[in-house]
Amino acid sequence: MADLAHSNAGGAHPGETRRDFLILTATAIGGVGVAASIWPFIDSLNPSRDTLALSTTEVDLAPVQPGQRLTVAWRGKPVFIDHRTPEEIKAAQDVDVSSLRDPQSDAARVKKPDWLVIVGVCTHLGCIPLGQKTGDDRGPYGGWFCPCHGSVYDTSGRIRQGPAPQNLIVPPYDFTGDTTIKIG
Amino acid sequence: MLIRIVASTALCLVSCVTAFSARAADETPPLPHQEWSFDGVFGTYDRASAQRGFQVYKEVCSACHPVKHLYFRNLSDLGYSDDEVKAIAASYQVTNEQPNDQGEMYQRPGRPSDRIPGPFPNDQAARVANNGALPPDLSMIVKARDGGPDYVYGLLTGYKEPPPGFNMLQGMQYDVYFPGHQIAMPPPLSDGAVTFADGTPATVPQMAHDVVTFLTWAAEPNLEPRHRTGFKVTLFLIVVAGLFYAAKRKIWAAAH
Amino acid sequence: MADTRPGAGSRIIRWIDYRLPFVAMLQHELYEYPTPRNLSYWWNFGSLSGIMLVVMIVTGIFLAMQYTPHADLAFDSVERIMRDVDYGWLLRYAHMNGASMFFALVYIHLFRGLYYGSYKEPRELLWILGVIILILMIATAFMGYVLPWGQMSYWAATVITNLFSAIPLIGQRIVTFLWGGFTVGNPTLNRFYALHYLLPFVILAVVLLHLIALHRFGSNNPLGIDMKGPQDTLPFHPYFTIKDLFGLAVFLLVYSFFVFYAPNFLASSDNYIPANPMQTPNHIVPEWYLLPYYAILRSVPNKLLGVILAFGSIFLLFVVPWLDTSPVRSARFRPIYKWVFWLLVIDVSALGWVGANPPEGLVVTVGQIATLYYFVHFLILFPLLGKLERPRPLPFSIATAVLQGGGGAQLGRAGAPIARP
């Protein structure tokens, strides 16, 4: 079934090659246009500017006593704030970092050692670990314990046992005063 | 054949144009056209004018008119730095979204992510404060009125003594461009009402010009990306149309 | 039988095509498809309309991902799209102006059909399917306009749904049923949203039928005479694919002018005011493409008769193939009708002007004359002209007319249509 419009038997003469070139160029540039016009549709699904603007939360830490833990919402997720006791701080600092599954020193995970701020979402499959409420099981290291598949975190929120691959994530935050922080 | 096409196209255009202008005309003089920085296909927003306009809004109009579709963070588009935006936001008190631990709603300093709060908590409170009249929200006003920026400018500068024999209702003001000529809002602008930070003399026409630039930006913040993208698209389509036309002629040469 | 030519890609395609002859169908209907060689640019508007339908569906779906169909939230959700969603302004303006473009294209396409007799035997059903598409488009556009919940959205919905109260006895019950309440409100908005999302896919299905009906006998052409053989035709590809692509580029230039530089030119400024059930706008005006029907509605002093005539002006189009008694299709060979056709164009434009203006003075008079003429044109002139007119002699064939610039005279129909195997 010969395609009459494009038959090129016996070599093309200049008219045909020019026509083919025109068609090729036009189609190529047209194709670029089609591809470029797809981007706005896809980009419209990215988080919109009002969502991006709500990406910070401020927290007043003054009411939180040493040994107490506070949960706040940030970008729709729970953030664990722990006013650590000296014992908890020491336990966190006295760990051989190289033995950890996800090696990180405690100093790298806090701005002030008294305050641990971590995202309360297990890095395994996303459950919320226990340990924020009094009476919760905190696991063998006194940190947090995820009931879904048994991940165990220490007093620096680092993974010690169980299937989670990474330490609990430290969100970006800053101290805006002695006892106030801004997360995000 | 061509003449007939041209004639009926012209007829359609005429009927379209008269349709749109017919609504504006009713013994109101024609709206003078102002020169705007955002006019035309290459128009942009004069940032200095828009900032002055924001100052006019803040110091004069915001006493009665909300701009509910604006967030503080939008102001960075006018050239304010992040710190300036935070400071402007913090100078307002806004109602927190969630109640406090006692279940009461409370006020706190604004953040860039907050909407710019209006002067009244609801429409009824606004009416009570304004003799029953409801000052409209201004964030869309330039798009929501025929004549757009020219109309708002005309209204702000159009306060005059009513002509002799014109029956003014109690408490109303005469404005040349307001439909019906009787407007409840007293003239909001007077010379020197605002002291511009950049030293521009604050005459009524200047303030009107600047606040309309600000309000046009408020209604249509994406005008500049729209014009930029439009330019690229138009150029691209002209090239593609030319190429396709040349290809068409080449291909059809075989048929004749 | 499996084809053994090399190339994994083409082997897969051949495997599928043997079982589901999709490629073979495309080859037949899009590549080889014999098209009259003398089609003018007035024949571009069908494919342009089809492309616009796809554009409207795609922009609509992405808008639907961001829009909230609740009376308290709809207006603000549209503003959020305009301000906070990346390229939201582009989606919105493309969809809004796309509706106007879609109607402009379809109206030109329709008038092309009227001029060249494309509705005549054997294409009556093709025409009827087209009118169905137009009606579905009007319904879709009307409901879509309500969704932003501006002043014009709300009041246009109120006025148009109130039309049904003209139906004797049960009219008001029907209106309450349509509203889902005692006025246009949130229930109305929600059901309009669901239907507005649904109808374009119904339109898509009818367009498919429209194309199948078209391919049964092939396109009409400016001479209005049937294709007699291969000498009268050209394969659709590449001749008409490239012509359609060129037409598309030109159309996109017009479309993008509106979207990027005059996005609110065709719109009503009142729709940027949130809906207020307690205050009617000074002038309730529908979108331009509904103005002629609105003008007819208002031109009749009796409410029920006005409704009947307004809807009737569209439904009348269904019987056009039977109203026209002309023995020839194309107005090129109809010395009287070729002028009378333009009277309809002027009439419809005048009706548009009437619909856009408040019903007082000259507007009312013009509206009544134009409404009368509209029905006279179809109900009286169409049957009469066909009988009274003496058509000019038709060319022998398309090929002779095109290649030799005129051919032998032959009155009446020019041979049997090429039936598709």
Short mmCIF file of N, CA, C and O in Angstrom, two decimals, chain B residues 1 4-5 8 11-12 14-15 17-20 22-23 40-41 68-71 73-74 115 139-140 143-146 179 217-222 225-227 229-231 233-234 237-238 240-242 244-245 247-248 251-252 254-256, chain C residues 37 39 41-42 75-76 79 82-84 87 89 93 115-116 234 238-240 242-243 245-246 249-250 252-253 256-257 259-270 272-273 282-283 285 338-339 342 345-346 349-350 353 356-358 403:
data_model
loop_
_atom_site.label_atom_id
_atom_site.label_comp_id
_atom_site.label_asym_id
_atom_site.label_seq_id
_atom_site.Cartn_x
_atom_site.Cartn_y
_atom_site.Cartn_z
N MET B 1 -18.36 38.71 -2.60
CA MET B 1 -18.32 37.70 -1.52
C MET B 1 -17.51 38.24 -0.33
O MET B 1 -17.97 38.26 0.78
N ARG B 4 -19.22 41.06 1.34
CA ARG B 4 -20.31 40.65 2.22
C ARG B 4 -19.78 40.15 3.56
O ARG B 4 -20.37 40.41 4.60
N ILE B 5 -18.66 39.42 3.48
CA ILE B 5 -18.09 38.92 4.74
C ILE B 5 -17.64 40.08 5.61
O ILE B 5 -17.92 40.14 6.80
N SER B 8 -20.64 41.95 7.13
CA SER B 8 -21.33 41.33 8.27
C SER B 8 -20.42 41.23 9.48
O SER B 8 -20.89 41.31 10.61
N LEU B 11 -20.65 44.50 11.02
CA LEU B 11 -21.93 44.64 11.71
C LEU B 11 -21.88 43.97 13.07
O LEU B 11 -22.36 44.51 14.06
N CYS B 12 -21.30 42.75 13.07
CA CYS B 12 -21.20 42.03 14.34
C CYS B 12 -20.37 42.82 15.34
O CYS B 12 -20.73 42.95 16.50
N VAL B 14 -19.79 46.03 15.38
CA VAL B 14 -20.51 47.24 15.82
C VAL B 14 -21.53 46.88 16.88
O VAL B 14 -21.66 47.56 17.89
N SER B 15 -22.25 45.78 16.65
CA SER B 15 -23.28 45.44 17.63
C SER B 15 -22.65 45.03 18.95
O SER B 15 -23.20 45.32 20.00
N VAL B 17 -19.76 46.20 20.13
CA VAL B 17 -19.24 47.40 20.80
C VAL B 17 -20.38 48.22 21.38
O VAL B 17 -20.32 48.68 22.52
N THR B 18 -21.45 48.39 20.60
CA THR B 18 -22.56 49.19 21.13
C THR B 18 -23.22 48.46 22.29
O THR B 18 -23.71 49.08 23.21
N ALA B 19 -23.20 47.15 22.24
CA ALA B 19 -23.78 46.40 23.37
C ALA B 19 -23.06 46.76 24.65
O ALA B 19 -23.68 46.99 25.68
N PHE B 20 -21.73 46.78 24.56
CA PHE B 20 -20.99 47.02 25.80
C PHE B 20 -21.03 48.47 26.22
O PHE B 20 -21.06 48.77 27.39
N ALA B 22 -23.42 50.54 25.48
CA ALA B 22 -24.79 50.99 25.76
C ALA B 22 -25.07 50.95 27.25
O ALA B 22 -25.83 51.74 27.77
N ARG B 23 -24.45 49.97 27.91
CA ARG B 23 -24.74 49.86 29.33
C ARG B 23 -24.21 51.04 30.11
O ARG B 23 -24.73 51.38 31.14
N GLY B 40 -2.17 48.32 27.42
CA GLY B 40 -1.52 47.79 26.23
C GLY B 40 -0.90 46.42 26.45
O GLY B 40 -0.81 45.92 27.57
N VAL B 41 -0.43 45.85 25.35
CA VAL B 41 0.06 44.46 25.43
C VAL B 41 1.40 44.38 26.15
O VAL B 41 1.80 43.30 26.58
N LYS B 68 -10.67 41.50 50.86
CA LYS B 68 -10.57 40.16 51.41
C LYS B 68 -9.79 39.19 50.57
O LYS B 68 -9.38 38.14 51.04
N HIS B 69 -9.60 39.46 49.27
CA HIS B 69 -8.88 38.47 48.47
C HIS B 69 -7.38 38.68 48.50
O HIS B 69 -6.64 37.94 47.87
N LEU B 70 -6.92 39.72 49.24
CA LEU B 70 -5.48 39.94 49.34
C LEU B 70 -4.93 39.32 50.61
O LEU B 70 -5.52 39.45 51.68
N TYR B 71 -3.78 38.67 50.47
CA TYR B 71 -3.03 38.21 51.62
C TYR B 71 -1.84 39.16 51.81
O TYR B 71 -1.38 39.76 50.85
N ARG B 73 1.13 38.34 52.12
CA ARG B 73 2.25 37.85 51.31
C ARG B 73 2.19 38.36 49.87
O ARG B 73 3.20 38.43 49.19
N ASN B 74 0.99 38.74 49.39
CA ASN B 74 0.88 39.27 48.04
C ASN B 74 1.67 40.58 47.89
O ASN B 74 2.07 40.94 46.79
N ARG B 115 -4.90 36.69 55.52
CA ARG B 115 -5.57 37.67 54.67
C ARG B 115 -5.49 39.03 55.35
O ARG B 115 -5.47 39.12 56.57
N SER B 139 -11.06 44.40 46.55
CA SER B 139 -10.02 43.60 45.91
C SER B 139 -10.35 43.24 44.47
O SER B 139 -9.47 42.91 43.70
N MET B 140 -11.64 43.30 44.07
CA MET B 140 -12.01 42.97 42.69
C MET B 140 -12.64 44.16 41.99
O MET B 140 -13.09 44.04 40.85
N LYS B 143 -12.26 45.09 38.27
CA LYS B 143 -12.84 44.18 37.27
C LYS B 143 -14.36 44.14 37.36
O LYS B 143 -15.03 43.68 36.44
N ALA B 144 -14.89 44.58 38.51
CA ALA B 144 -16.32 44.42 38.75
C ALA B 144 -17.14 45.61 38.29
O ALA B 144 -18.34 45.67 38.57
N ARG B 145 -16.51 46.56 37.63
CA ARG B 145 -17.25 47.74 37.16
C ARG B 145 -16.91 47.99 35.71
O ARG B 145 -15.74 47.93 35.31
N ASP B 146 -17.93 48.31 34.91
CA ASP B 146 -17.67 48.72 33.53
C ASP B 146 -16.80 49.96 33.54
O ASP B 146 -17.04 50.89 34.28
N PRO B 179 -23.29 55.77 38.59
CA PRO B 179 -24.61 55.64 37.95
C PRO B 179 -25.70 56.23 38.83
O PRO B 179 -25.80 55.90 40.02
N TRP B 217 -3.89 46.16 40.36
CA TRP B 217 -3.01 45.05 40.70
C TRP B 217 -3.74 44.07 41.62
O TRP B 217 -3.66 42.86 41.45
N ALA B 218 -4.48 44.61 42.59
CA ALA B 218 -5.19 43.74 43.53
C ALA B 218 -6.19 42.84 42.82
O ALA B 218 -6.38 41.69 43.18
N ALA B 219 -6.81 43.38 41.78
CA ALA B 219 -7.82 42.60 41.06
C ALA B 219 -7.18 41.65 40.06
O ALA B 219 -7.76 40.60 39.75
N GLU B 220 -6.01 42.00 39.55
CA GLU B 220 -5.42 41.25 38.46
C GLU B 220 -3.92 41.11 38.68
O GLU B 220 -3.11 41.61 37.92
N PRO B 221 -3.52 40.37 39.77
CA PRO B 221 -2.09 40.31 40.10
C PRO B 221 -1.26 39.57 39.06
O PRO B 221 -0.05 39.77 39.00
N ASN B 222 -1.88 38.76 38.21
CA ASN B 222 -1.12 37.96 37.26
C ASN B 222 -1.03 38.59 35.88
O ASN B 222 -0.71 37.92 34.90
N PRO B 225 2.79 38.17 34.24
CA PRO B 225 3.07 36.84 33.67
C PRO B 225 2.17 36.53 32.49
O PRO B 225 2.60 35.91 31.53
N ARG B 226 0.94 37.02 32.55
CA ARG B 226 0.01 36.76 31.45
C ARG B 226 0.50 37.44 30.18
O ARG B 226 0.51 36.84 29.10
N HIS B 227 0.93 38.68 30.28
CA HIS B 227 1.42 39.39 29.10
C HIS B 227 2.69 38.75 28.57
O HIS B 227 2.89 38.61 27.36
N THR B 229 3.77 35.59 28.93
CA THR B 229 3.46 34.31 28.29
C THR B 229 2.77 34.56 26.96
O THR B 229 3.04 33.89 25.96
N GLY B 230 1.87 35.53 26.93
CA GLY B 230 1.15 35.84 25.70
C GLY B 230 2.08 36.25 24.58
O GLY B 230 1.88 35.86 23.42
N PHE B 231 3.11 36.99 24.93
CA PHE B 231 4.06 37.42 23.91
C PHE B 231 4.77 36.22 23.30
O PHE B 231 4.87 36.09 22.08
N VAL B 233 3.78 33.08 23.29
CA VAL B 233 2.83 32.25 22.57
C VAL B 233 2.51 32.85 21.21
O VAL B 233 2.48 32.15 20.19
N THR B 234 2.30 34.16 21.17
CA THR B 234 1.96 34.82 19.91
C THR B 234 3.09 34.68 18.91
O THR B 234 2.88 34.31 17.75
N LEU B 237 3.23 31.12 17.67
CA LEU B 237 2.15 30.77 16.76
C LEU B 237 2.34 31.42 15.39
O LEU B 237 2.00 30.83 14.37
N ILE B 238 2.89 32.64 15.36
CA ILE B 238 3.11 33.28 14.07
C ILE B 238 4.12 32.46 13.26
O ILE B 238 3.93 32.19 12.07
N VAL B 240 4.84 29.22 13.64
CA VAL B 240 4.24 27.94 13.27
C VAL B 240 3.23 28.12 12.14
O VAL B 240 3.20 27.32 11.19
N ALA B 241 2.42 29.18 12.22
CA ALA B 241 1.43 29.42 11.16
C ALA B 241 2.14 29.63 9.83
O ALA B 241 1.73 29.11 8.79
N GLY B 242 3.23 30.40 9.87
CA GLY B 242 3.99 30.63 8.64
C GLY B 242 4.54 29.34 8.07
O GLY B 242 4.43 29.07 6.86
N PHE B 244 3.47 26.23 8.63
CA PHE B 244 2.40 25.36 8.16
C PHE B 244 1.84 25.88 6.84
O PHE B 244 1.46 25.09 5.96
N TYR B 245 1.78 27.21 6.69
CA TYR B 245 1.27 27.75 5.43
C TYR B 245 2.21 27.39 4.29
O TYR B 245 1.77 26.96 3.22
N ALA B 247 4.24 24.88 4.15
CA ALA B 247 4.11 23.45 3.91
C ALA B 247 2.84 23.14 3.12
O ALA B 247 2.83 22.32 2.20
N LYS B 248 1.77 23.84 3.48
CA LYS B 248 0.49 23.62 2.81
C LYS B 248 0.62 23.96 1.32
O LYS B 248 0.18 23.19 0.46
N ILE B 251 2.64 21.26 -0.45
CA ILE B 251 1.92 20.01 -0.62
C ILE B 251 0.84 20.16 -1.69
O ILE B 251 0.65 19.28 -2.53
N TRP B 252 0.13 21.27 -1.65
CA TRP B 252 -0.97 21.46 -2.59
C TRP B 252 -0.48 21.74 -4.01
O TRP B 252 -1.27 21.65 -4.95
N ALA B 254 1.20 19.92 -5.67
CA ALA B 254 1.04 18.66 -6.39
C ALA B 254 -0.37 18.48 -6.91
O ALA B 254 -0.60 17.75 -7.88
N ALA B 255 -1.33 19.13 -6.28
CA ALA B 255 -2.73 18.90 -6.66
C ALA B 255 -3.19 19.77 -7.81
O ALA B 255 -4.21 19.52 -8.43
N HIS B 256 -2.45 20.85 -8.10
CA HIS B 256 -2.95 21.77 -9.13
C HIS B 256 -2.31 21.54 -10.48
O HIS B 256 -1.19 21.12 -10.59
N ARG C 37 -11.73 17.87 -3.58
CA ARG C 37 -10.50 18.63 -3.73
C ARG C 37 -10.74 20.13 -3.67
O ARG C 37 -9.81 20.91 -3.52
N LEU C 39 -12.54 21.92 -1.42
CA LEU C 39 -12.99 22.49 -0.15
C LEU C 39 -12.29 23.82 0.10
O LEU C 39 -11.09 23.94 -0.10
N TYR C 41 -11.64 27.21 2.94
CA TYR C 41 -11.31 27.33 4.36
C TYR C 41 -12.55 27.31 5.24
O TYR C 41 -12.45 27.09 6.44
N TRP C 42 -13.75 27.50 4.64
CA TRP C 42 -14.97 27.40 5.45
C TRP C 42 -15.16 25.97 5.95
O TRP C 42 -15.97 25.75 6.84
N PHE C 75 -17.27 31.23 44.72
CA PHE C 75 -16.64 32.46 44.22
C PHE C 75 -15.20 32.56 44.69
O PHE C 75 -14.29 32.84 43.91
N ASP C 76 -14.98 32.29 45.98
CA ASP C 76 -13.63 32.39 46.52
C ASP C 76 -12.72 31.31 45.94
O ASP C 76 -11.53 31.54 45.75
N GLU C 79 -11.44 32.58 42.74
CA GLU C 79 -10.39 33.58 42.96
C GLU C 79 -9.09 32.92 43.40
O GLU C 79 -8.01 33.37 43.05
N MET C 82 -7.43 31.78 40.41
CA MET C 82 -6.85 32.90 39.66
C MET C 82 -5.57 33.40 40.30
O MET C 82 -4.66 33.87 39.61
N ARG C 83 -5.50 33.34 41.65
CA ARG C 83 -4.38 33.98 42.35
C ARG C 83 -3.33 33.02 42.85
O ARG C 83 -2.14 33.33 42.78
N ASP C 84 -3.76 31.88 43.41
CA ASP C 84 -2.82 31.03 44.14
C ASP C 84 -2.43 29.75 43.43
O ASP C 84 -1.37 29.19 43.73
N TYR C 87 -0.50 28.75 37.32
CA TYR C 87 -1.15 28.79 36.01
C TYR C 87 -2.66 28.70 36.09
O TYR C 87 -3.35 28.49 35.09
N TRP C 89 -4.72 31.11 36.54
CA TRP C 89 -5.31 32.17 35.73
C TRP C 89 -5.40 31.72 34.27
O TRP C 89 -6.37 32.05 33.58
N TYR C 93 -8.94 31.51 32.32
CA TYR C 93 -9.17 32.36 31.16
C TYR C 93 -9.30 31.53 29.88
O TYR C 93 -10.09 31.85 28.99
N TYR C 115 -25.34 27.85 3.98
CA TYR C 115 -25.03 28.46 2.68
C TYR C 115 -24.86 27.41 1.59
O TYR C 115 -25.35 27.56 0.48
N TYR C 116 -24.13 26.34 1.93
CA TYR C 116 -23.78 25.37 0.89
C TYR C 116 -24.72 24.18 0.84
O TYR C 116 -24.46 23.23 0.11
N LEU C 234 -9.16 14.25 -3.12
CA LEU C 234 -7.78 14.15 -2.68
C LEU C 234 -7.79 13.38 -1.37
O LEU C 234 -8.78 13.47 -0.63
N PRO C 238 -1.99 14.01 2.85
CA PRO C 238 -1.58 15.17 3.66
C PRO C 238 -2.32 16.46 3.36
O PRO C 238 -2.09 17.45 4.03
N TYR C 239 -3.21 16.44 2.34
CA TYR C 239 -3.74 17.73 1.86
C TYR C 239 -4.55 18.46 2.90
O TYR C 239 -4.39 19.67 3.08
N PHE C 240 -5.42 17.73 3.56
CA PHE C 240 -6.30 18.43 4.49
C PHE C 240 -5.80 18.40 5.91
O PHE C 240 -6.20 19.22 6.73
N ILE C 242 -2.68 19.09 6.62
CA ILE C 242 -1.84 20.30 6.69
C ILE C 242 -2.71 21.55 6.65
O ILE C 242 -2.43 22.54 7.32
N LYS C 243 -3.80 21.50 5.88
CA LYS C 243 -4.67 22.68 5.81
C LYS C 243 -5.33 22.91 7.16
O LYS C 243 -5.48 24.05 7.62
N LEU C 245 -4.11 21.96 10.04
CA LEU C 245 -3.09 22.41 10.97
C LEU C 245 -2.83 23.90 10.81
O LEU C 245 -2.67 24.64 11.79
N PHE C 246 -2.76 24.35 9.55
CA PHE C 246 -2.57 25.78 9.33
C PHE C 246 -3.74 26.58 9.90
O PHE C 246 -3.55 27.58 10.61
N ALA C 249 -3.44 26.88 13.60
CA ALA C 249 -2.47 27.88 14.06
C ALA C 249 -3.07 29.28 14.00
O ALA C 249 -2.92 30.08 14.93
N VAL C 250 -3.78 29.57 12.93
CA VAL C 250 -4.40 30.90 12.81
C VAL C 250 -5.46 31.08 13.89
O VAL C 250 -5.53 32.11 14.56
N LEU C 252 -5.61 29.60 16.78
CA LEU C 252 -4.98 29.73 18.09
C LEU C 252 -4.46 31.14 18.31
O LEU C 252 -4.44 31.63 19.44
N LEU C 253 -4.05 31.81 17.24
CA LEU C 253 -3.63 33.21 17.38
C LEU C 253 -4.79 34.07 17.86
O LEU C 253 -4.64 34.89 18.77
N SER C 256 -5.61 33.01 21.51
CA SER C 256 -4.64 33.46 22.52
C SER C 256 -4.66 34.96 22.65
O SER C 256 -4.31 35.48 23.71
N PHE C 257 -5.06 35.69 21.62
CA PHE C 257 -5.21 37.14 21.82
C PHE C 257 -6.20 37.42 22.93
O PHE C 257 -5.96 38.24 23.82
N VAL C 259 -7.23 35.29 25.34
CA VAL C 259 -6.80 34.73 26.63
C VAL C 259 -5.73 35.59 27.28
O VAL C 259 -5.79 35.87 28.48
N PHE C 260 -4.75 36.04 26.50
CA PHE C 260 -3.61 36.72 27.11
C PHE C 260 -3.75 38.24 27.17
O PHE C 260 -3.15 38.88 28.02
N TYR C 261 -4.53 38.82 26.25
CA TYR C 261 -4.55 40.29 26.20
C TYR C 261 -5.91 40.91 26.44
O TYR C 261 -5.99 42.09 26.78
N ALA C 262 -6.98 40.16 26.25
CA ALA C 262 -8.31 40.75 26.48
C ALA C 262 -9.23 39.71 27.11
O ALA C 262 -10.32 39.46 26.60
N PRO C 263 -8.80 39.12 28.23
CA PRO C 263 -9.54 37.96 28.76
C PRO C 263 -10.94 38.28 29.24
O PRO C 263 -11.76 37.38 29.35
N ASN C 264 -11.22 39.54 29.56
CA ASN C 264 -12.54 39.87 30.07
C ASN C 264 -13.37 40.69 29.10
O ASN C 264 -14.43 41.19 29.45
N PHE C 265 -12.86 40.80 27.85
CA PHE C 265 -13.58 41.62 26.88
C PHE C 265 -14.99 41.10 26.61
O PHE C 265 -15.94 41.86 26.50
N LEU C 266 -15.12 39.77 26.50
CA LEU C 266 -16.42 39.19 26.16
C LEU C 266 -17.27 38.93 27.40
O LEU C 266 -18.39 38.45 27.30
N ALA C 267 -16.73 39.24 28.59
CA ALA C 267 -17.43 38.88 29.83
C ALA C 267 -18.18 40.07 30.39
O ALA C 267 -17.97 41.21 30.00
N SER C 268 -19.04 39.78 31.36
CA SER C 268 -19.79 40.83 32.04
C SER C 268 -19.08 41.17 33.34
O SER C 268 -18.78 40.28 34.13
N SER C 269 -18.82 42.46 33.57
CA SER C 269 -18.09 42.84 34.79
C SER C 269 -18.89 42.48 36.03
O SER C 269 -18.31 42.22 37.08
N ASP C 270 -20.21 42.41 35.92
CA ASP C 270 -21.03 42.08 37.09
C ASP C 270 -20.68 40.72 37.67
O ASP C 270 -20.97 40.44 38.83
N TYR C 272 -17.94 39.63 38.47
CA TYR C 272 -16.88 39.71 39.46
C TYR C 272 -17.40 40.24 40.79
O TYR C 272 -16.62 40.51 41.71
N ILE C 273 -18.72 40.38 40.89
CA ILE C 273 -19.36 40.69 42.16
C ILE C 273 -19.97 39.40 42.68
O ILE C 273 -20.69 38.73 41.94
N ASN C 282 -28.37 45.85 37.39
CA ASN C 282 -29.16 46.77 36.55
C ASN C 282 -29.56 46.15 35.23
O ASN C 282 -30.68 46.29 34.77
N HIS C 283 -28.61 45.48 34.58
CA HIS C 283 -28.92 44.86 33.30
C HIS C 283 -28.50 43.40 33.36
O HIS C 283 -27.31 43.12 33.41
N VAL C 285 -27.67 40.34 31.46
CA VAL C 285 -27.34 40.05 30.07
C VAL C 285 -26.64 38.70 30.01
O VAL C 285 -25.70 38.48 30.75
N LYS C 338 -28.57 33.27 -2.48
CA LYS C 338 -27.22 33.69 -2.08
C LYS C 338 -27.23 35.08 -1.46
O LYS C 338 -26.34 35.42 -0.68
N TRP C 339 -28.25 35.90 -1.77
CA TRP C 339 -28.39 37.21 -1.11
C TRP C 339 -29.24 37.09 0.15
O TRP C 339 -28.95 37.70 1.18
N TRP C 342 -27.57 36.24 3.46
CA TRP C 342 -26.93 37.32 4.22
C TRP C 342 -27.93 38.10 5.05
O TRP C 342 -27.57 38.69 6.09
N VAL C 345 -27.87 36.43 8.30
CA VAL C 345 -26.68 36.80 9.07
C VAL C 345 -26.90 38.16 9.73
O VAL C 345 -26.63 38.34 10.92
N ILE C 346 -27.43 39.12 8.94
CA ILE C 346 -27.69 40.45 9.50
C ILE C 346 -28.75 40.35 10.57
O ILE C 346 -28.66 40.98 11.64
N SER C 349 -27.34 38.97 13.79
CA SER C 349 -26.49 39.99 14.42
C SER C 349 -27.36 41.05 15.08
O SER C 349 -27.07 41.51 16.20
N ALA C 350 -28.43 41.43 14.38
CA ALA C 350 -29.33 42.43 14.95
C ALA C 350 -29.97 41.90 16.23
O ALA C 350 -30.09 42.62 17.23
N TRP C 353 -27.59 42.28 19.01
CA TRP C 353 -27.56 43.68 19.50
C TRP C 353 -28.77 43.94 20.39
O TRP C 353 -28.67 44.55 21.46
N ALA C 356 -28.47 42.47 23.84
CA ALA C 356 -27.46 43.08 24.70
C ALA C 356 -27.95 44.37 25.34
O ALA C 356 -27.34 44.85 26.30
N ASN C 357 -29.02 44.94 24.81
CA ASN C 357 -29.45 46.26 25.27
C ASN C 357 -30.75 46.21 26.05
O ASN C 357 -31.57 45.32 25.86
N PRO C 358 -30.97 47.20 26.93
CA PRO C 358 -32.22 47.22 27.69
C PRO C 358 -33.40 47.37 26.74
O PRO C 358 -33.31 48.09 25.73
N LEU C 403 -10.43 21.98 -12.33
CA LEU C 403 -9.24 21.92 -13.17
C LEU C 403 -9.39 22.71 -14.46
O LEU C 403 -8.43 23.18 -15.02
#
